[in-house]
mmCIF file of C-alpha atoms in Angstrom:
data_model
loop_
_atom_site.group_PDB
_atom_site.id
_atom_site.type_symbol
_atom_site.label_atom_id
_atom_site.label_comp_id
_atom_site.label_asym_id
_atom_site.label_seq_id
_atom_site.Cartn_x
_atom_site.Cartn_y
_atom_site.Cartn_z
ATOM 1 C CA MET A 164 64.102 72.579 71.364
ATOM 2 C CA PRO A 165 64.399 72.664 67.611
ATOM 3 C CA VAL A 166 65.470 69.497 66.020
ATOM 4 C CA SER A 167 68.506 69.943 63.797
ATOM 5 C CA LEU A 168 68.646 68.269 60.473
ATOM 6 C CA ARG A 169 71.228 65.471 60.574
ATOM 7 C CA PRO A 170 74.020 65.823 57.792
ATOM 8 C CA ALA A 171 73.106 62.434 56.471
ATOM 9 C CA ALA A 172 69.477 63.127 55.875
ATOM 10 C CA PRO A 173 69.783 64.893 52.306
ATOM 11 C CA ALA A 174 71.865 61.934 51.400
ATOM 12 C CA HIS A 175 69.409 59.506 52.423
ATOM 13 C CA ALA A 176 66.619 61.374 50.571
ATOM 14 C CA ILE A 177 68.578 61.480 47.400
ATOM 15 C CA ARG A 178 69.477 57.699 47.772
ATOM 16 C CA SER A 179 65.780 56.953 48.420
ATOM 17 C CA TYR A 180 64.653 59.122 45.559
ATOM 18 C CA VAL A 181 67.122 57.249 42.959
ATOM 19 C CA CYS A 182 66.170 53.848 44.376
ATOM 20 C CA ARG A 183 62.469 54.251 43.702
ATOM 21 C CA ALA A 184 63.225 54.778 39.991
ATOM 22 C CA PRO A 185 66.436 52.563 39.457
ATOM 23 C CA GLY A 186 65.891 52.059 35.533
ATOM 24 C CA THR A 187 65.538 55.783 34.967
ATOM 25 C CA PHE A 188 68.790 56.461 36.669
ATOM 26 C CA ILE A 189 70.869 53.606 35.262
ATOM 27 C CA TRP A 190 69.785 54.810 31.825
ATOM 28 C CA LEU A 191 70.858 58.469 32.612
ATOM 29 C CA GLY A 192 74.058 57.099 33.797
ATOM 30 C CA ILE A 193 74.730 55.283 30.622
ATOM 31 C CA LEU A 194 73.533 58.407 28.754
ATOM 32 C CA PHE A 195 76.283 60.430 30.642
ATOM 33 C CA VAL A 196 78.949 58.200 29.699
ATOM 34 C CA THR A 197 78.081 58.033 25.996
ATOM 35 C CA SER A 198 77.648 61.920 26.012
ATOM 36 C CA VAL A 199 81.113 62.266 27.541
ATOM 37 C CA ILE A 200 82.420 59.869 24.666
ATOM 38 C CA MET A 201 80.614 61.835 21.988
ATOM 39 C CA HIS A 202 82.523 65.153 23.173
ATOM 40 C CA GLN A 203 85.853 63.314 22.993
ATOM 41 C CA LEU A 204 85.371 62.078 19.393
ATOM 42 C CA THR A 205 86.053 64.112 16.279
ATOM 43 C CA PRO A 206 83.177 64.789 14.064
ATOM 44 C CA ASP A 207 84.006 62.032 11.395
ATOM 45 C CA ILE A 208 84.757 59.273 13.875
ATOM 46 C CA LEU A 209 81.465 60.319 15.937
ATOM 47 C CA GLU A 210 79.366 60.169 12.808
ATOM 48 C CA ARG A 211 80.667 56.584 12.059
ATOM 49 C CA VAL A 212 79.980 55.524 15.677
ATOM 50 C CA LEU A 213 76.404 56.671 15.607
ATOM 51 C CA GLU A 214 75.862 55.130 12.004
ATOM 52 C CA ARG A 215 76.583 51.821 13.416
ATOM 53 C CA ARG A 216 73.987 52.388 16.119
ATOM 54 C CA SER A 217 71.471 53.992 14.077
ATOM 55 C CA THR A 218 68.118 52.276 13.637
ATOM 56 C CA ASN A 219 67.851 53.281 10.006
ATOM 57 C CA ILE A 220 66.524 50.870 7.190
ATOM 58 C CA HIS A 221 69.877 49.244 6.344
ATOM 59 C CA ASN A 222 70.830 48.472 10.041
ATOM 60 C CA LEU A 223 67.182 47.248 10.831
ATOM 61 C CA LEU A 224 67.651 44.668 8.054
ATOM 62 C CA LEU A 225 71.359 43.474 9.180
ATOM 63 C CA SER A 226 71.075 43.465 12.793
ATOM 64 C CA PRO A 227 67.614 44.830 14.491
ATOM 65 C CA GLY A 228 68.077 43.931 17.878
ATOM 66 C CA ARG A 229 71.558 45.410 18.359
ATOM 67 C CA VAL A 230 70.662 48.706 16.930
ATOM 68 C CA LEU A 231 67.311 48.881 18.608
ATOM 69 C CA LEU A 232 69.055 48.627 21.830
ATOM 70 C CA THR A 233 72.092 50.660 21.389
ATOM 71 C CA SER A 234 70.373 53.571 19.443
ATOM 72 C CA ALA A 235 68.557 54.330 22.730
ATOM 73 C CA LEU A 236 71.778 54.720 24.650
ATOM 74 C CA TRP A 237 72.919 57.877 22.780
ATOM 75 C CA LEU A 238 71.502 61.331 22.631
ATOM 76 C CA ASP A 239 70.824 63.114 19.362
ATOM 77 C CA GLY A 240 70.672 66.858 20.037
ATOM 78 C CA GLY A 241 70.330 68.584 23.400
ATOM 79 C CA GLY A 242 72.758 68.454 26.448
ATOM 80 C CA TRP A 243 72.653 65.764 28.933
ATOM 81 C CA PRO A 244 71.498 68.065 31.688
ATOM 82 C CA LEU A 245 68.280 68.673 29.726
ATOM 83 C CA TYR A 246 67.752 64.997 29.593
ATOM 84 C CA VAL A 247 68.130 64.986 33.478
ATOM 85 C CA LEU A 248 65.188 67.366 33.765
ATOM 86 C CA VAL A 249 63.090 65.760 31.216
ATOM 87 C CA PHE A 250 63.674 62.131 32.620
ATOM 88 C CA ASN A 251 62.780 63.401 36.234
ATOM 89 C CA VAL A 252 59.479 65.168 34.766
ATOM 90 C CA PHE A 253 58.432 61.804 32.925
ATOM 91 C CA HIS A 254 60.319 58.726 33.437
ATOM 92 C CA VAL A 255 60.721 58.780 37.080
ATOM 93 C CA PRO A 256 57.054 59.257 37.884
ATOM 94 C CA ALA A 257 56.130 56.772 35.225
ATOM 95 C CA GLU A 258 58.502 53.918 36.610
ATOM 96 C CA ARG A 259 57.468 54.474 40.191
ATOM 97 C CA TRP A 260 53.776 54.331 39.113
ATOM 98 C CA LEU A 261 54.099 51.402 36.631
ATOM 99 C CA GLY A 262 57.095 49.408 38.278
ATOM 100 C CA THR A 263 60.196 48.818 36.350
ATOM 101 C CA ARG A 264 59.031 45.970 34.374
ATOM 102 C CA ARG A 265 55.927 47.756 32.856
ATOM 103 C CA TRP A 266 57.699 50.995 32.480
ATOM 104 C CA LEU A 267 60.200 49.141 30.248
ATOM 105 C CA ALA A 268 57.567 47.394 28.405
ATOM 106 C CA VAL A 269 55.956 50.722 27.562
ATOM 107 C CA MET A 270 59.027 52.048 26.477
ATOM 108 C CA GLY A 271 59.846 48.992 24.454
ATOM 109 C CA VAL A 272 56.529 49.215 22.775
ATOM 110 C CA ALA A 273 56.924 52.988 21.878
ATOM 111 C CA HIS A 274 60.529 52.789 20.886
ATOM 112 C CA ILE A 275 60.383 49.532 18.760
ATOM 113 C CA GLY A 276 56.851 50.240 17.279
ATOM 114 C CA ALA A 277 57.534 53.804 16.345
ATOM 115 C CA THR A 278 60.833 52.998 14.925
ATOM 116 C CA TYR A 279 59.293 50.410 12.535
ATOM 117 C CA LEU A 280 56.491 52.547 11.622
ATOM 118 C CA SER A 281 58.567 55.523 10.844
ATOM 119 C CA GLU A 282 61.220 53.394 8.879
ATOM 120 C CA GLY A 283 58.365 51.913 7.198
ATOM 121 C CA VAL A 284 56.878 55.046 5.903
ATOM 122 C CA LEU A 285 60.528 56.135 4.832
ATOM 123 C CA ALA A 286 60.777 52.941 2.926
ATOM 124 C CA LEU A 287 57.662 53.541 1.189
ATOM 125 C CA ALA A 288 58.826 56.958 0.258
ATOM 126 C CA ILE A 289 62.119 55.542 -1.127
ATOM 127 C CA HIS A 290 60.200 52.918 -3.062
ATOM 128 C CA THR A 291 57.941 55.516 -4.839
ATOM 129 C CA GLY A 292 60.777 58.021 -5.268
ATOM 130 C CA ALA A 293 59.656 60.597 -2.970
ATOM 131 C CA ALA A 294 62.798 60.187 -1.009
ATOM 132 C CA PRO A 295 66.394 59.224 -2.255
ATOM 133 C CA HIS A 296 67.735 55.844 -1.920
ATOM 134 C CA SER A 297 70.606 57.124 0.401
ATOM 135 C CA ALA A 298 67.908 57.699 2.937
ATOM 136 C CA VAL A 299 68.242 53.919 3.979
ATOM 137 C CA ASN A 300 71.304 55.100 5.820
ATOM 138 C CA THR A 301 69.648 58.123 7.522
ATOM 139 C CA LEU A 302 70.934 58.735 10.906
ATOM 140 C CA ASP A 303 68.339 57.734 13.802
ATOM 141 C CA VAL A 304 69.371 57.499 17.240
ATOM 142 C CA GLY A 305 68.062 58.943 20.586
ATOM 143 C CA VAL A 306 65.770 58.466 23.451
ATOM 144 C CA SER A 307 62.718 60.541 22.155
ATOM 145 C CA TYR A 308 60.293 57.757 20.798
ATOM 146 C CA ALA A 309 60.503 56.110 24.252
ATOM 147 C CA LEU A 310 59.943 59.483 25.938
ATOM 148 C CA ALA A 311 56.878 60.142 23.815
ATOM 149 C CA GLY A 312 55.365 56.780 24.599
ATOM 150 C CA VAL A 313 55.949 57.304 28.489
ATOM 151 C CA ALA A 314 54.733 60.981 28.391
ATOM 152 C CA ALA A 315 51.524 59.599 26.729
ATOM 153 C CA VAL A 316 50.982 56.689 29.006
ATOM 154 C CA LEU A 317 51.148 59.042 31.928
ATOM 155 C CA THR A 318 47.582 60.199 30.807
ATOM 156 C CA TYR A 319 46.132 57.372 32.847
ATOM 157 C CA ARG A 320 47.977 58.154 36.100
ATOM 158 C CA ILE A 321 45.899 61.429 36.330
ATOM 159 C CA PRO A 322 42.714 60.620 38.611
ATOM 160 C CA TRP A 323 40.413 63.442 37.501
ATOM 161 C CA ARG A 324 39.102 62.551 34.017
ATOM 162 C CA PRO A 325 38.453 66.114 32.689
ATOM 163 C CA LEU A 326 42.076 66.707 33.476
ATOM 164 C CA ARG A 327 43.245 63.471 31.999
ATOM 165 C CA TYR A 328 41.646 64.429 28.626
ATOM 166 C CA VAL A 329 43.374 67.881 28.624
ATOM 167 C CA TYR A 330 46.731 66.213 29.275
ATOM 168 C CA ALA A 331 46.232 63.600 26.624
ATOM 169 C CA ALA A 332 45.159 66.451 24.088
ATOM 170 C CA GLY A 333 48.318 68.490 24.930
ATOM 171 C CA VAL A 334 50.542 65.502 24.492
ATOM 172 C CA LEU A 335 49.069 64.813 21.070
ATOM 173 C CA LEU A 336 48.798 68.384 20.031
ATOM 174 C CA PHE A 337 52.512 68.497 20.758
ATOM 175 C CA TYR A 338 53.442 65.790 18.647
ATOM 176 C CA THR A 339 50.877 66.369 15.935
ATOM 177 C CA ALA A 340 51.977 69.925 15.212
ATOM 178 C CA PRO A 341 55.341 68.988 13.459
ATOM 179 C CA LEU A 342 53.405 66.609 11.014
ATOM 180 C CA PHE A 343 52.121 69.753 9.266
ATOM 181 C CA ASP A 344 55.321 71.767 9.028
ATOM 182 C CA HIS A 345 58.272 70.189 6.982
ATOM 183 C CA LEU A 346 57.188 66.539 7.716
ATOM 184 C CA THR A 347 60.021 64.232 8.459
ATOM 185 C CA PHE A 348 60.154 60.498 9.353
ATOM 186 C CA THR A 349 61.059 61.358 12.887
ATOM 187 C CA ASP A 350 57.979 63.389 13.157
ATOM 188 C CA ILE A 351 55.889 60.291 12.180
ATOM 189 C CA GLY A 352 57.767 58.450 14.786
ATOM 190 C CA HIS A 353 57.173 60.708 17.486
ATOM 191 C CA PHE A 354 53.351 60.810 16.915
ATOM 192 C CA SER A 355 53.258 57.056 16.327
ATOM 193 C CA ALA A 356 55.131 56.640 19.779
ATOM 194 C CA ALA A 357 52.667 58.918 21.469
ATOM 195 C CA LEU A 358 49.748 56.848 20.042
ATOM 196 C CA LEU A 359 51.402 53.514 21.192
ATOM 197 C CA GLY A 360 51.971 54.943 24.602
ATOM 198 C CA LEU A 361 48.169 55.723 24.797
ATOM 199 C CA ALA A 362 47.503 52.109 23.547
ATOM 200 C CA CYS A 363 49.603 50.722 26.578
ATOM 201 C CA TYR A 364 46.393 51.351 28.990
ATOM 202 C CA PRO A 365 46.390 47.588 29.815
ATOM 203 C CA LEU A 366 49.835 47.833 31.219
ATOM 204 C CA THR A 367 48.876 50.465 33.782
ATOM 205 C CA PRO A 368 47.720 49.722 37.375
ATOM 206 C CA ARG A 369 43.885 49.438 37.767
ATOM 207 C CA ARG A 370 42.396 52.190 39.906
ATOM 208 C CA LYS A 371 39.762 51.136 42.514
ATOM 209 C CA SER A 372 37.340 53.458 40.877
ATOM 210 C CA ASP A 373 37.862 51.803 37.578
ATOM 211 C CA GLN A 374 37.524 48.467 38.982
ATOM 212 C CA ALA A 375 34.191 49.482 40.526
ATOM 213 C CA VAL A 376 32.922 50.769 37.327
ATOM 214 C CA ALA A 377 33.994 47.443 35.657
ATOM 215 C CA VAL A 378 32.132 45.276 38.432
ATOM 216 C CA LYS A 379 29.039 47.314 37.750
ATOM 217 C CA ALA A 380 29.218 47.011 34.156
ATOM 218 C CA SER A 381 29.299 43.217 34.473
#
């Protein structure tokens, strides 16, 4: 006799899926709320709201902690459904693999590190006259630096080394290509975030094979 699927089964599967990556879905929930707010505001008010949350040079000097946090709670380009897809491709497997704390640590390293590196380059450009002084207030919000870092650190989740190298090369190529076409400080930020994600290897779980190699080497 065939076993019928209980109506509660799909709901249980969805709940289990979400609970295994709580940080990702809490973040998506916040982004949904801020996205709704963005669509309700007039362009001039929205610009002022985002300016206060931007990790530009001016705000980083005045209140770095506040803007580093709040800038990652607003989307800059692309609709929320697109980020649902991207977050499920990269953040969900990363959080499950690393655990929420280490996933947050990787994102923090990528988001904060890339922000300061890119804004530092912009500050140097302003100092040398390559960029106008008004660039200290350039709008810089969004989740892309953290995403680049997480996409890069997932390199170490791939068990087969040749495929791991191919994936890492693909990530670096994706973030390197814009550097050679109308270079902007955000392009530098994305590339820096990917490198910082690769540098987060010490935060990744050690595989048994890697542990065995380390023991033999010692």
